[in-house]
CSV table of C-alpha atoms in Angstrom, one decimal:
chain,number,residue,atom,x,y,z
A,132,UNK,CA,11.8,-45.2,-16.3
A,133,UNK,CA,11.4,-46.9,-12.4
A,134,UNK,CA,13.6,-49.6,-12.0
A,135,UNK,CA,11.8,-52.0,-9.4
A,136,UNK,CA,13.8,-54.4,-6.9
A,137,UNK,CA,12.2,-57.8,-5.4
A,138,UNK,CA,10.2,-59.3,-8.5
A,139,UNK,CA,10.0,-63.0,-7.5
A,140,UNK,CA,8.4,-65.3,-9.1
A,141,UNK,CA,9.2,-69.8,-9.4
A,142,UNK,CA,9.3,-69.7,-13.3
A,143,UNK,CA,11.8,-66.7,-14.8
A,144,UNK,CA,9.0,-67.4,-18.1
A,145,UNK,CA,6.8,-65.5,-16.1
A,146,UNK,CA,8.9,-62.2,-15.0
A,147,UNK,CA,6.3,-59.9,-17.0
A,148,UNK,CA,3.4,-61.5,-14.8
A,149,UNK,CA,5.0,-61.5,-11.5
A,150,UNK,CA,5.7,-57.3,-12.2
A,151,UNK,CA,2.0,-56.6,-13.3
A,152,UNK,CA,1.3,-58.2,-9.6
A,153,UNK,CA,3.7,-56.6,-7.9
A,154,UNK,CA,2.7,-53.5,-9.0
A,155,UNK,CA,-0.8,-54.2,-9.3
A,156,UNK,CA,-1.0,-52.7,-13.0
A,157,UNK,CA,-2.8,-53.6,-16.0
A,158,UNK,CA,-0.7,-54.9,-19.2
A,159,UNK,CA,-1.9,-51.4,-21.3
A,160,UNK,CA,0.9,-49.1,-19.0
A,161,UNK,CA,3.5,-51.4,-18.9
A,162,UNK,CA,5.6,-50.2,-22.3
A,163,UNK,CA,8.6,-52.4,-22.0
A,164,UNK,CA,10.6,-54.0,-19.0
A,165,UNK,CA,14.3,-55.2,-19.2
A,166,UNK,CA,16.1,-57.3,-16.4
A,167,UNK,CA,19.1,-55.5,-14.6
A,168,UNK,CA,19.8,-58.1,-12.1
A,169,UNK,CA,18.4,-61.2,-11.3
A,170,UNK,CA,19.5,-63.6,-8.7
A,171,UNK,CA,18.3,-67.3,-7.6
A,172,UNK,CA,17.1,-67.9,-3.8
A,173,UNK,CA,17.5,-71.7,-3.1
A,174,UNK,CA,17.6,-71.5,0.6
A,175,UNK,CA,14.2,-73.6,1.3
A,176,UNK,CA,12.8,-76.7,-1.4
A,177,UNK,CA,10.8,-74.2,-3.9
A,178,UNK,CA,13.6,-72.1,-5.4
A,179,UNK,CA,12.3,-68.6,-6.3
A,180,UNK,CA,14.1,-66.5,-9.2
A,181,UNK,CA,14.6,-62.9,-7.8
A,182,UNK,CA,14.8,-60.0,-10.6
A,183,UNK,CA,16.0,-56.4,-10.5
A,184,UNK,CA,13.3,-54.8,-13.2
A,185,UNK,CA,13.6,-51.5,-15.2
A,186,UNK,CA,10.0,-51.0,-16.6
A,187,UNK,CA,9.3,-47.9,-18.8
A,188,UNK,CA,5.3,-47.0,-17.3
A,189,UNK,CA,2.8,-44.9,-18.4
A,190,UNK,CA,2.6,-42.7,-15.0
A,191,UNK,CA,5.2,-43.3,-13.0
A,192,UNK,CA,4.7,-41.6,-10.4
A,193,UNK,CA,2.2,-43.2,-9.3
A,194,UNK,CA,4.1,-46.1,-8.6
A,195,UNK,CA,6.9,-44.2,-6.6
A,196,UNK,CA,4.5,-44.8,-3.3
A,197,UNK,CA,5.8,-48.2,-3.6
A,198,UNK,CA,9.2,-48.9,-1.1
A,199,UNK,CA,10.7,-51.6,-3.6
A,200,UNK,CA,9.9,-49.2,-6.4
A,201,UNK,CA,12.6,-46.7,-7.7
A,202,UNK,CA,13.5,-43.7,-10.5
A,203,UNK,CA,15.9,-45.8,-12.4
A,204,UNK,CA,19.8,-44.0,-12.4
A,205,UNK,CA,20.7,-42.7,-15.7
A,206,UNK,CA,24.0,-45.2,-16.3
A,207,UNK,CA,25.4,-43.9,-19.5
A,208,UNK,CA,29.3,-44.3,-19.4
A,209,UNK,CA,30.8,-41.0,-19.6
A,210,UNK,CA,34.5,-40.5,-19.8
């Protein structure tokens, strides 16, 4: 799993297409995405939705290239 930071997009309906673009892959590798974080950036008139994406991939490595792409952190709570 990659978790990848800086998704933006204007319309939070359209997370899955802003992540295909970002990472410039086709629909057929991307096996399922969850948000981890989003946050809103109304500083200018167009407010952008920023998202925090953990995406399981077919290859990930080959995404790894990418600086706003990540391994994701295995977070299970242990006590």
């Amino acid at each position: 799993m990659i978790r990848v930071h800086q998704v933006k997009c204007s319309d939070p309906k359209d997370i899955e297409g802003a992540l295909l673009k970002k990472l410039k892959m086709s629909k057929q590798d991307l096996l399922s995405w969850s948000v981890h974080r989003q946050s809103v950036d109304a500083r200018k008139q167009k407010v952008l939705f920023s998202f925090i994406i953990d995406a399981e991939v077919r290859h990930p490595k080959k995404y790894l290239s990418n600086p706003d792409v990540r391994i994701a952190p295995d977070e299970k709570f242990t006590y």
